[in-house]
Tab-separated table of C-alpha atoms in Angstrom:
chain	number	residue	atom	x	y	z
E	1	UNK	CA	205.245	172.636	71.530
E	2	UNK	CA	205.106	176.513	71.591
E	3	UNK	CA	203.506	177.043	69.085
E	4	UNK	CA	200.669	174.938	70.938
E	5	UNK	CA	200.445	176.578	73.874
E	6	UNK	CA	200.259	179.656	71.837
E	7	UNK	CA	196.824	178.321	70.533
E	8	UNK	CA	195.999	177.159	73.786
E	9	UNK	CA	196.221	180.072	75.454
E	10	UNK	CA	194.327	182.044	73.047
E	11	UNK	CA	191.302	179.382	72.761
E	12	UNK	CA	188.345	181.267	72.104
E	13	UNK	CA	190.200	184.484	72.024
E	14	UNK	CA	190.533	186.718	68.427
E	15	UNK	CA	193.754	187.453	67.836
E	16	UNK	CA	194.059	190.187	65.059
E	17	UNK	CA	196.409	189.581	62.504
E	18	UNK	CA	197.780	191.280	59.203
E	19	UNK	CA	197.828	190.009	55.925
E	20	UNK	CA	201.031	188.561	54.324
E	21	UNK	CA	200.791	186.300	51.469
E	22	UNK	CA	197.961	183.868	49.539
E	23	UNK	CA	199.255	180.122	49.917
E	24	UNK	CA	196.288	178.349	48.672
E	25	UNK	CA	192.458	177.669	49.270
E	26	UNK	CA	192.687	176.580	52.750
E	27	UNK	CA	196.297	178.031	53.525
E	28	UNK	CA	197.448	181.604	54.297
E	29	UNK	CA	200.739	183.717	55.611
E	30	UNK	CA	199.695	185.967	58.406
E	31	UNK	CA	202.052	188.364	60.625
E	32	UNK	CA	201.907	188.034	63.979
E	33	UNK	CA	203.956	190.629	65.997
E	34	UNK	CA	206.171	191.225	63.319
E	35	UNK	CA	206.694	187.469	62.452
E	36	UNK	CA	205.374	185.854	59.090
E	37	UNK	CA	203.367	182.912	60.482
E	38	UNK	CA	201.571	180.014	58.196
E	39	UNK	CA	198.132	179.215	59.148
E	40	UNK	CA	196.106	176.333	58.144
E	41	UNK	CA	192.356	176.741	58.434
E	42	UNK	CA	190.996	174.277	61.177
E	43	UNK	CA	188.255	171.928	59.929
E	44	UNK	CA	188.450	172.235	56.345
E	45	UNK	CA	190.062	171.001	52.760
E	46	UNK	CA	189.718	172.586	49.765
E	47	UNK	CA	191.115	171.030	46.006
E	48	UNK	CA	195.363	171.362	45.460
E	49	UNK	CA	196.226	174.214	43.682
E	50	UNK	CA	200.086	173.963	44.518
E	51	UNK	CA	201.043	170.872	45.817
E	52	UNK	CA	204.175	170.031	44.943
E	53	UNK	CA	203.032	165.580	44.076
E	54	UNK	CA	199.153	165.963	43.788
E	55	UNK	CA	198.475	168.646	40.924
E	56	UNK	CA	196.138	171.171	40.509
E	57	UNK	CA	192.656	169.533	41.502
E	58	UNK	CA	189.584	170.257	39.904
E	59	UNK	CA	187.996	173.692	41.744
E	60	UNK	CA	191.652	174.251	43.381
E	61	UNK	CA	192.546	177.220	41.706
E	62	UNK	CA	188.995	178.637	42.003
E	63	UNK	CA	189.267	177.924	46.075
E	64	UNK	CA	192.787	179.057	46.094
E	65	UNK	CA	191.228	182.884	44.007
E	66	UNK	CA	188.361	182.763	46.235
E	67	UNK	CA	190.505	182.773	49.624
E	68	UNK	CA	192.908	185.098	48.272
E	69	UNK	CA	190.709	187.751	47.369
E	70	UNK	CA	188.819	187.430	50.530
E	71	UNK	CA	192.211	187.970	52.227
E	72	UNK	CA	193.999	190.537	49.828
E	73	UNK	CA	191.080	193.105	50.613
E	74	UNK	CA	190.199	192.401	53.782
E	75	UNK	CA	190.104	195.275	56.261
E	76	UNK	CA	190.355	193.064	59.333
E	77	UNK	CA	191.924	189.497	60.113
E	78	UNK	CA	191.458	187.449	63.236
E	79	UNK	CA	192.239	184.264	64.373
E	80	UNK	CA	190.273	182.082	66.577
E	81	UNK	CA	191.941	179.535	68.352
E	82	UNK	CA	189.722	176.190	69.585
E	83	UNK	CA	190.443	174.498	72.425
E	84	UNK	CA	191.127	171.191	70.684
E	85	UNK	CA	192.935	172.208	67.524
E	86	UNK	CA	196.105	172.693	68.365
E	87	UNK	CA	197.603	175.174	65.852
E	88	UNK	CA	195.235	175.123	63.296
E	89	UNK	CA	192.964	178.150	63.539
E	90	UNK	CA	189.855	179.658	62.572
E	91	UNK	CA	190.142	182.602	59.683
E	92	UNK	CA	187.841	185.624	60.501
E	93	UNK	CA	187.472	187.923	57.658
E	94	UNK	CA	185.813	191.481	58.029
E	95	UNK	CA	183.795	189.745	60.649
E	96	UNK	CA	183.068	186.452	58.916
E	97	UNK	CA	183.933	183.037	59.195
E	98	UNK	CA	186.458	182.310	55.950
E	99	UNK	CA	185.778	178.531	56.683
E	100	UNK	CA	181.889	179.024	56.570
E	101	UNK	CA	182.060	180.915	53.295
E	102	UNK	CA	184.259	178.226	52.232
E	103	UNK	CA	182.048	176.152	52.544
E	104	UNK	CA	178.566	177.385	51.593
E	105	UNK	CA	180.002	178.157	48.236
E	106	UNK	CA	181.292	175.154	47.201
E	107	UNK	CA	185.578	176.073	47.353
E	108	UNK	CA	185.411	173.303	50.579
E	109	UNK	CA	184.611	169.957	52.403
E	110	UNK	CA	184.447	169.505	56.579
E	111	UNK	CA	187.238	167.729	57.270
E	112	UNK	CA	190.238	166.840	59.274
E	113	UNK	CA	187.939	166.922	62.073
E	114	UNK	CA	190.159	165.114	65.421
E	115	UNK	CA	187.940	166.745	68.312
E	116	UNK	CA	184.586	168.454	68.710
E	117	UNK	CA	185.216	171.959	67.125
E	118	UNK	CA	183.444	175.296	67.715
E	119	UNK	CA	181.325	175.899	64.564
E	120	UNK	CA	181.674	172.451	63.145
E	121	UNK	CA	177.975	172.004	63.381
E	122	UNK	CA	177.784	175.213	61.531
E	123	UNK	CA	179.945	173.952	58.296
E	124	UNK	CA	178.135	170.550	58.473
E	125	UNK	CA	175.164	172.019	57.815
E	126	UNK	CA	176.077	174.411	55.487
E	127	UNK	CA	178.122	171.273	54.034
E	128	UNK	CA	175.027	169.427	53.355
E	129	UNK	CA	173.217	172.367	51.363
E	130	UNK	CA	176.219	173.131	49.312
E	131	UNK	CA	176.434	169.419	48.113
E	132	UNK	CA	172.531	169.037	47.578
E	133	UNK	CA	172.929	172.240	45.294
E	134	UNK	CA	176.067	171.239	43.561
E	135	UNK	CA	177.940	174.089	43.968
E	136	UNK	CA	181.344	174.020	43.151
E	137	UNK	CA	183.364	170.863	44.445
E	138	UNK	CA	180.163	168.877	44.171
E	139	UNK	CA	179.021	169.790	40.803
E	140	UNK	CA	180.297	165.888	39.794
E	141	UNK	CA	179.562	167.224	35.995
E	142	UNK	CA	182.212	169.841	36.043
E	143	UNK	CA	184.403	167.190	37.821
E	144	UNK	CA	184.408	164.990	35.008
E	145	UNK	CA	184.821	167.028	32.602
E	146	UNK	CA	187.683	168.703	34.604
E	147	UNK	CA	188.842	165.313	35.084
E	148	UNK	CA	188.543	164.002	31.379
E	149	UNK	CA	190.309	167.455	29.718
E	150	UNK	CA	192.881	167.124	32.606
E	151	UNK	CA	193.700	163.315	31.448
E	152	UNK	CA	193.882	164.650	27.979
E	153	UNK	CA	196.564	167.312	28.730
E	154	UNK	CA	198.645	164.588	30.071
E	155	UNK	CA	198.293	162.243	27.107
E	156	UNK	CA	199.270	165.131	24.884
């Protein structure tokens, strides 16, 4: 419940943050005052690349390089807090929206969406041009063969 009101306080607010460790594609550690925080990008999903039941996923470890590298070098972190998000946050990198670029190059789908977010609009249309391009997650040729040489590995 703190944690919420933490997030609900800061709605709309950046909050700069520093660097602490690459979880995955969607998932970072951050410190906040001196506390190692996890936060969970609000509005998106990108592939498994450590989950401990599901596997790595095709594009997962791609999403999971992507984000970290974005993060690693990054001169400046901020998080953005929405009104209706609870403790889920958006990722400002340098300036630009980590969700966004997500998204437009194919490491991430909208999703997870339980309220009308700030720049949902913004990744649903950015969404729609990453999927009618095929760029990463919806290159459905990759997919398969990901799929078909990860089948085989298991079989072996």
């Amino acid at each position: 419940m703190f944690i919420f009101f933490i997030g609900s306080a800061n709605a709309s607010s950046k909050e700069k943050v520093t660097f602490s460790k690459c979880v995955d594609g969607d998932t970072i550690k951050v410190n906040i005052d001196g506390e190692i925080n996890i936060v969970r990008m609000l509005a998106i999903d990108t592939p498994e690349s450590v989950h401990p039941t599901k596997g790595v996923e095709y594009y997962g470890k791609e999403a999971s390089n992507y984000t970290c590298n974005l993060v690693t070098n990054a001169k400046k972190i901020e998080l953005e807090y929405d009104k209706n998000s609870g403790v889920l946050a958006w990722v400002w990198v340098d300036n630009t929206l980590l969700q966004d670029e997500l998204i437009k190059n194919g490491y991430a789908e909208v999703a997870y969406l339980y309220g009308d977010y700030k720049y949902t609009n913004t990744l649903k249309d950015h969404q729609a041009v990453a999927e009618a391009s095929k760029i990463g997650i919806w290159n459905e040729e990759a997919r398969k063969e990901f799929d078909s040489n990860s089948s085989s590995k298991v079989d072996d």
